[in-house]
mmCIF file of C-alpha atoms in Angstrom:
data_model
loop_
_atom_site.group_PDB
_atom_site.id
_atom_site.type_symbol
_atom_site.label_atom_id
_atom_site.label_comp_id
_atom_site.label_asym_id
_atom_site.label_seq_id
_atom_site.Cartn_x
_atom_site.Cartn_y
_atom_site.Cartn_z
ATOM 1 C CA MET B 680 -25.304 9.777 -12.260
ATOM 2 C CA MET B 681 -24.241 7.304 -9.619
ATOM 3 C CA GLU B 682 -26.653 6.234 -6.928
ATOM 4 C CA GLY B 683 -25.529 7.308 -3.477
ATOM 5 C CA LEU B 684 -22.187 8.352 -2.096
ATOM 6 C CA GLN B 685 -19.021 6.295 -2.220
ATOM 7 C CA ARG B 686 -16.357 6.108 0.467
ATOM 8 C CA CYS B 687 -12.935 6.838 -0.964
ATOM 9 C CA PHE B 688 -9.452 8.230 -0.473
ATOM 10 C CA VAL B 689 -7.410 10.339 -2.892
ATOM 11 C CA LEU B 690 -4.187 8.460 -3.660
ATOM 12 C CA HIS B 691 -2.659 11.194 -5.778
ATOM 13 C CA TYR B 692 -3.652 14.308 -7.699
ATOM 14 C CA ARG B 693 -2.145 16.522 -10.359
ATOM 15 C CA HIS B 694 -3.025 19.872 -11.848
ATOM 16 C CA TYR B 695 -5.103 19.972 -15.014
ATOM 17 C CA SER B 696 -5.667 23.171 -16.985
ATOM 18 C CA GLU B 697 -5.694 26.373 -14.926
ATOM 19 C CA THR B 698 -8.412 25.458 -12.444
ATOM 20 C CA SER B 699 -8.942 21.690 -12.349
ATOM 21 C CA LEU B 700 -7.405 18.547 -10.881
ATOM 22 C CA ILE B 701 -7.021 14.971 -12.078
ATOM 23 C CA LEU B 702 -7.544 12.624 -9.139
ATOM 24 C CA ASP B 703 -6.370 9.063 -8.673
ATOM 25 C CA VAL B 704 -8.793 7.700 -6.075
ATOM 26 C CA PHE B 705 -9.341 4.395 -4.286
ATOM 27 C CA SER B 706 -13.046 3.780 -3.656
ATOM 28 C CA GLU B 707 -14.596 1.084 -1.502
ATOM 29 C CA ASP B 708 -16.972 -0.351 -4.116
ATOM 30 C CA HIS B 709 -15.309 0.538 -7.426
ATOM 31 C CA GLY B 710 -11.601 0.188 -6.695
ATOM 32 C CA ARG B 711 -9.132 2.567 -8.244
ATOM 33 C CA LEU B 712 -10.314 5.136 -10.788
ATOM 34 C CA THR B 713 -9.324 8.459 -12.298
ATOM 35 C CA LEU B 714 -11.663 11.434 -11.923
ATOM 36 C CA LEU B 715 -11.655 14.961 -13.269
ATOM 37 C CA ALA B 716 -12.380 17.562 -10.588
ATOM 38 C CA LYS B 717 -13.462 20.565 -12.617
ATOM 39 C CA GLY B 718 -12.724 23.946 -11.069
ATOM 40 C CA ALA B 719 -11.345 22.389 -7.871
ATOM 41 C CA ARG B 720 -8.457 24.890 -7.811
ATOM 42 C CA ARG B 721 -10.601 27.988 -8.102
ATOM 43 C CA LYS B 722 -10.357 30.300 -5.090
ATOM 44 C CA ARG B 723 -14.073 30.036 -4.340
ATOM 45 C CA SER B 724 -14.414 26.307 -5.041
ATOM 46 C CA ASN B 725 -16.071 24.354 -2.234
ATOM 47 C CA LEU B 726 -13.615 21.544 -3.072
ATOM 48 C CA LYS B 727 -10.538 23.637 -2.325
ATOM 49 C CA GLY B 728 -8.572 21.921 0.432
ATOM 50 C CA THR B 729 -10.921 18.924 0.514
ATOM 51 C CA LEU B 730 -9.307 16.630 -2.049
ATOM 52 C CA GLN B 731 -6.226 15.733 -0.017
ATOM 53 C CA PRO B 732 -4.639 12.301 0.443
ATOM 54 C CA PHE B 733 -5.346 10.521 3.744
ATOM 55 C CA THR B 734 -8.659 12.320 4.268
ATOM 56 C CA PRO B 735 -11.654 9.922 4.161
ATOM 57 C CA LEU B 736 -14.245 11.241 1.718
ATOM 58 C CA PHE B 737 -17.759 10.672 0.462
ATOM 59 C CA ILE B 738 -17.842 11.309 -3.284
ATOM 60 C CA LYS B 739 -20.055 11.102 -6.356
ATOM 61 C CA TRP B 740 -19.112 11.184 -10.003
ATOM 62 C CA SER B 741 -20.871 11.054 -13.354
ATOM 63 C CA GLY B 742 -20.001 9.814 -16.806
ATOM 64 C CA LYS B 743 -18.219 6.717 -18.013
ATOM 65 C CA GLY B 744 -15.153 6.356 -20.199
ATOM 66 C CA SER B 745 -11.577 6.833 -19.009
ATOM 67 C CA MET B 746 -12.189 9.921 -16.849
ATOM 68 C CA PRO B 747 -15.584 10.476 -15.202
ATOM 69 C CA VAL B 748 -16.266 13.878 -13.650
ATOM 70 C CA LEU B 749 -16.376 14.408 -9.904
ATOM 71 C CA THR B 750 -19.735 15.943 -8.964
ATOM 72 C CA HIS B 751 -19.593 15.943 -5.161
ATOM 73 C CA ALA B 752 -17.017 15.449 -2.406
ATOM 74 C CA GLU B 753 -17.247 15.908 1.332
ATOM 75 C CA PRO B 754 -14.921 14.823 4.126
ATOM 76 C CA ILE B 755 -16.158 12.070 6.412
ATOM 77 C CA SER B 756 -13.695 13.193 9.082
ATOM 78 C CA ILE B 757 -10.501 15.211 9.344
ATOM 79 C CA GLY B 758 -7.360 13.845 7.756
ATOM 80 C CA LEU B 759 -5.382 11.328 9.776
ATOM 81 C CA PRO B 760 -2.429 12.849 11.700
ATOM 82 C CA LEU B 761 0.622 11.527 9.831
ATOM 83 C CA ARG B 762 3.881 13.185 10.840
ATOM 84 C CA SER B 763 7.377 13.389 9.285
ATOM 85 C CA TYR B 764 8.705 9.964 8.229
ATOM 86 C CA ILE B 765 5.337 8.327 9.047
ATOM 87 C CA LEU B 766 3.865 10.524 6.305
ATOM 88 C CA TYR B 767 6.464 9.142 3.877
ATOM 89 C CA SER B 768 5.331 5.614 4.787
ATOM 90 C CA ALA B 769 1.721 6.515 4.013
ATOM 91 C CA MET B 770 2.824 8.061 0.709
ATOM 92 C CA TYR B 771 4.570 4.776 -0.084
ATOM 93 C CA VAL B 772 1.322 2.866 0.522
ATOM 94 C CA ASN B 773 -0.540 5.229 -1.824
ATOM 95 C CA GLU B 774 2.089 4.910 -4.539
ATOM 96 C CA VAL B 775 2.094 1.105 -4.357
ATOM 97 C CA LEU B 776 -1.706 0.986 -4.682
ATOM 98 C CA ALA B 777 -1.636 3.392 -7.629
ATOM 99 C CA ARG B 778 0.970 1.188 -9.319
ATOM 100 C CA VAL B 779 -0.452 -2.289 -8.814
ATOM 101 C CA LEU B 780 -4.254 -1.980 -8.803
ATOM 102 C CA GLU B 781 -6.051 -2.224 -12.118
ATOM 103 C CA LYS B 782 -8.714 0.416 -12.575
ATOM 104 C CA HIS B 783 -12.404 -0.320 -11.961
ATOM 105 C CA THR B 784 -11.702 -3.560 -10.093
ATOM 106 C CA PRO B 785 -13.472 -3.663 -6.703
ATOM 107 C CA TYR B 786 -11.364 -4.445 -3.640
ATOM 108 C CA PRO B 787 -13.773 -3.775 -0.722
ATOM 109 C CA VAL B 788 -11.758 -5.784 1.826
ATOM 110 C CA LEU B 789 -8.479 -4.227 0.680
ATOM 111 C CA PHE B 790 -10.128 -0.827 1.172
ATOM 112 C CA LEU B 791 -10.605 -1.741 4.848
ATOM 113 C CA ASP B 792 -6.996 -2.958 5.022
ATOM 114 C CA TYR B 793 -5.935 0.422 3.630
ATOM 115 C CA LEU B 794 -7.999 2.258 6.237
ATOM 116 C CA ASN B 795 -6.463 0.078 8.952
ATOM 117 C CA VAL B 796 -2.872 0.698 7.853
ATOM 118 C CA LEU B 797 -3.452 4.462 7.897
ATOM 119 C CA ARG B 798 -4.852 4.193 11.428
ATOM 120 C CA GLU B 799 -1.889 2.060 12.519
ATOM 121 C CA LEU B 800 0.597 4.478 10.976
ATOM 122 C CA ALA B 801 -1.067 7.451 12.678
ATOM 123 C CA GLN B 802 -0.402 5.775 16.053
ATOM 124 C CA ALA B 803 2.984 4.201 15.302
ATOM 125 C CA ASP B 804 6.507 5.130 16.335
ATOM 126 C CA ASN B 805 7.870 2.453 14.001
ATOM 127 C CA PRO B 806 5.930 2.136 10.728
ATOM 128 C CA GLU B 807 7.568 -1.127 9.624
ATOM 129 C CA PRO B 808 5.153 -3.700 11.166
ATOM 130 C CA ALA B 809 2.094 -1.899 9.764
ATOM 131 C CA LEU B 810 3.687 -1.630 6.313
ATOM 132 C CA ARG B 811 4.599 -5.315 6.235
ATOM 133 C CA ARG B 812 1.095 -6.377 7.277
ATOM 134 C CA PHE B 813 -0.418 -4.198 4.556
ATOM 135 C CA GLU B 814 1.963 -5.468 1.870
ATOM 136 C CA LEU B 815 1.103 -9.061 2.758
ATOM 137 C CA ALA B 816 -2.616 -8.249 2.679
ATOM 138 C CA LEU B 817 -2.174 -6.572 -0.711
ATOM 139 C CA LEU B 818 -0.371 -9.617 -2.116
ATOM 140 C CA HIS B 819 -3.231 -11.805 -0.894
ATOM 141 C CA HIS B 820 -5.838 -9.620 -2.633
ATOM 142 C CA LEU B 821 -3.777 -9.663 -5.835
ATOM 143 C CA GLY B 822 -4.042 -13.447 -5.826
ATOM 144 C CA TYR B 823 -0.494 -14.153 -4.719
ATOM 145 C CA GLY B 824 -0.948 -17.480 -2.959
ATOM 146 C CA ILE B 825 1.941 -19.179 -1.202
ATOM 147 C CA ASP B 826 2.235 -21.616 1.696
ATOM 148 C CA PHE B 827 4.563 -20.268 4.380
ATOM 149 C CA LEU B 828 3.902 -23.112 6.805
ATOM 150 C CA HIS B 829 4.901 -26.193 4.808
ATOM 151 C CA CYS B 830 8.017 -27.249 2.919
ATOM 152 C CA ALA B 831 7.207 -27.272 -0.805
ATOM 153 C CA GLY B 832 9.445 -30.298 -1.299
ATOM 154 C CA SER B 833 8.351 -32.633 1.472
ATOM 155 C CA GLY B 834 5.005 -31.191 2.552
ATOM 156 C CA LEU B 835 6.170 -31.240 6.179
ATOM 157 C CA ALA B 836 5.446 -28.347 8.526
ATOM 158 C CA VAL B 837 8.271 -25.825 8.669
ATOM 159 C CA ASP B 838 10.622 -26.136 11.627
ATOM 160 C CA ASP B 839 11.637 -22.985 13.528
ATOM 161 C CA ARG B 840 15.306 -24.009 13.495
ATOM 162 C CA MET B 841 15.571 -25.017 9.839
ATOM 163 C CA THR B 842 16.248 -22.812 6.818
ATOM 164 C CA TYR B 843 14.222 -22.711 3.626
ATOM 165 C CA ASN B 844 14.991 -21.284 0.201
ATOM 166 C CA TYR B 845 12.287 -19.443 -1.689
ATOM 167 C CA ARG B 846 11.459 -20.247 -5.309
ATOM 168 C CA GLU B 847 9.012 -17.940 -7.083
ATOM 169 C CA GLN B 848 5.647 -19.587 -7.821
ATOM 170 C CA HIS B 849 6.837 -22.711 -6.039
ATOM 171 C CA GLY B 850 7.270 -21.968 -2.351
ATOM 172 C CA PHE B 851 9.846 -22.657 0.338
ATOM 173 C CA THR B 852 12.063 -25.733 0.256
ATOM 174 C CA ALA B 853 14.334 -26.935 3.067
ATOM 175 C CA SER B 854 17.969 -26.162 2.284
ATOM 176 C CA ILE B 855 21.257 -25.604 4.105
ATOM 177 C CA LYS B 856 22.430 -23.166 1.427
ATOM 178 C CA ILE B 857 22.158 -19.581 2.693
ATOM 179 C CA THR B 858 21.317 -16.834 0.181
ATOM 180 C CA GLN B 859 19.138 -13.732 0.003
ATOM 181 C CA LEU B 860 16.283 -16.148 -0.704
ATOM 182 C CA THR B 861 16.775 -18.060 2.550
ATOM 183 C CA PHE B 862 14.367 -17.774 5.486
ATOM 184 C CA ARG B 863 14.268 -19.501 8.871
ATOM 185 C CA GLY B 864 11.189 -21.455 9.861
ATOM 186 C CA ASP B 865 10.290 -19.018 12.644
ATOM 187 C CA GLU B 866 10.475 -16.153 10.149
ATOM 188 C CA LEU B 867 8.074 -17.917 7.778
ATOM 189 C CA LYS B 868 5.622 -18.529 10.618
ATOM 190 C CA ALA B 869 5.797 -14.842 11.574
ATOM 191 C CA ILE B 870 5.116 -13.801 7.982
ATOM 192 C CA ALA B 871 2.143 -16.186 7.782
ATOM 193 C CA ALA B 872 0.715 -14.776 11.029
ATOM 194 C CA ARG B 873 1.635 -11.159 10.131
ATOM 195 C CA CYS B 874 2.979 -10.861 13.657
ATOM 196 C CA PHE B 875 6.639 -9.973 14.159
ATOM 197 C CA GLU B 876 8.168 -10.538 17.601
ATOM 198 C CA THR B 877 11.816 -9.938 16.712
ATOM 199 C CA PRO B 878 13.733 -7.476 14.486
ATOM 200 C CA GLU B 879 14.970 -10.450 12.461
ATOM 201 C CA GLN B 880 11.423 -11.565 11.678
ATOM 202 C CA LEU B 881 10.500 -8.032 10.634
ATOM 203 C CA ARG B 882 13.529 -7.758 8.356
ATOM 204 C CA ALA B 883 12.705 -11.134 6.822
ATOM 205 C CA ALA B 884 9.147 -9.971 6.097
ATOM 206 C CA LYS B 885 10.478 -6.858 4.359
ATOM 207 C CA ARG B 886 12.887 -8.944 2.301
ATOM 208 C CA PHE B 887 10.049 -11.220 1.227
ATOM 209 C CA THR B 888 7.534 -8.478 0.345
ATOM 210 C CA ARG B 889 10.170 -6.610 -1.676
ATOM 211 C CA MET B 890 10.738 -9.754 -3.760
ATOM 212 C CA ALA B 891 7.069 -10.635 -4.094
ATOM 213 C CA LEU B 892 5.897 -7.135 -5.056
ATOM 214 C CA LYS B 893 8.667 -6.506 -7.583
ATOM 215 C CA PRO B 894 6.880 -8.159 -10.549
ATOM 216 C CA TYR B 895 3.787 -6.028 -9.857
ATOM 217 C CA LEU B 896 5.686 -2.760 -9.393
ATOM 218 C CA GLY B 897 7.999 -3.099 -12.379
ATOM 219 C CA SER B 898 11.460 -1.582 -12.732
ATOM 220 C CA LYS B 899 10.556 2.086 -12.286
ATOM 221 C CA PRO B 900 11.789 3.319 -8.855
ATOM 222 C CA LEU B 901 9.204 4.343 -6.290
ATOM 223 C CA LYS B 902 9.311 8.091 -5.669
ATOM 224 C CA SER B 903 8.196 7.677 -2.055
ATOM 225 C CA ARG B 904 11.229 5.501 -1.238
ATOM 226 C CA GLU B 905 13.518 8.335 -2.324
ATOM 227 C CA LEU B 906 12.030 10.500 0.441
ATOM 228 C CA PHE B 907 13.551 8.166 3.040
ATOM 229 C CA LEU B 908 17.105 8.659 1.758
ATOM 230 C CA PRO B 909 17.867 12.054 3.400
ATOM 231 C CA ARG B 910 16.570 10.752 6.738
ATOM 232 C CA THR B 911 18.664 7.573 6.417
ATOM 233 C CA ARG B 912 21.803 9.600 5.650
ATOM 234 C CA SER B 913 21.227 11.895 8.642
ATOM 235 C CA ILE B 914 20.881 8.872 10.943
ATOM 236 C CA ARG B 915 24.153 7.416 9.649
ATOM 237 C CA LYS B 916 25.946 10.683 10.284
#
């Protein structure tokens, strides 16, 4: 039996047998793990309605191996108010974490970053800045180190007015050739600061995080991104 309660969030769950659930959770001290919630779907279960994504929980579990058993769960507070397309953004964050985090690897600071992005999304009209900041934080915790502020070729500080081409595992090199891998100096500074003052800087950050996260996510499409398609089509109409 574990000592004490652990703060966590449910990233995803699926049905198991007639009455149970398999939970993919992100805990503050133990990282991502899979738990079996026995009887959680029974009508009289005290867990019914508790094990929902975006609700902060205190939990306990017992056992080792690939699937310990949940023994206790209680909400710390009510679930965060995530509406319509903002909810899709939060689902995207959960899916990315479930894809890229190895199990049983602690990420206590990333846990706080996750809590912060949910709070930002709950208050946001535009989810994009919060998503970009979280993606950049996630890349940092995964060990993805890159210098946004200096030219990889010359070592000089990036210039707002110059353009730089990105080379994976190398950095940004000054270049006049414009491609999908090209970023302006002011865009690189915005990415480094995680502060986006213009739509162009925000789009550049999205372009970069898509490229940088791709090796971690693999080729399988993200289900949460598909949820944005109907909304995008309706806007175009």
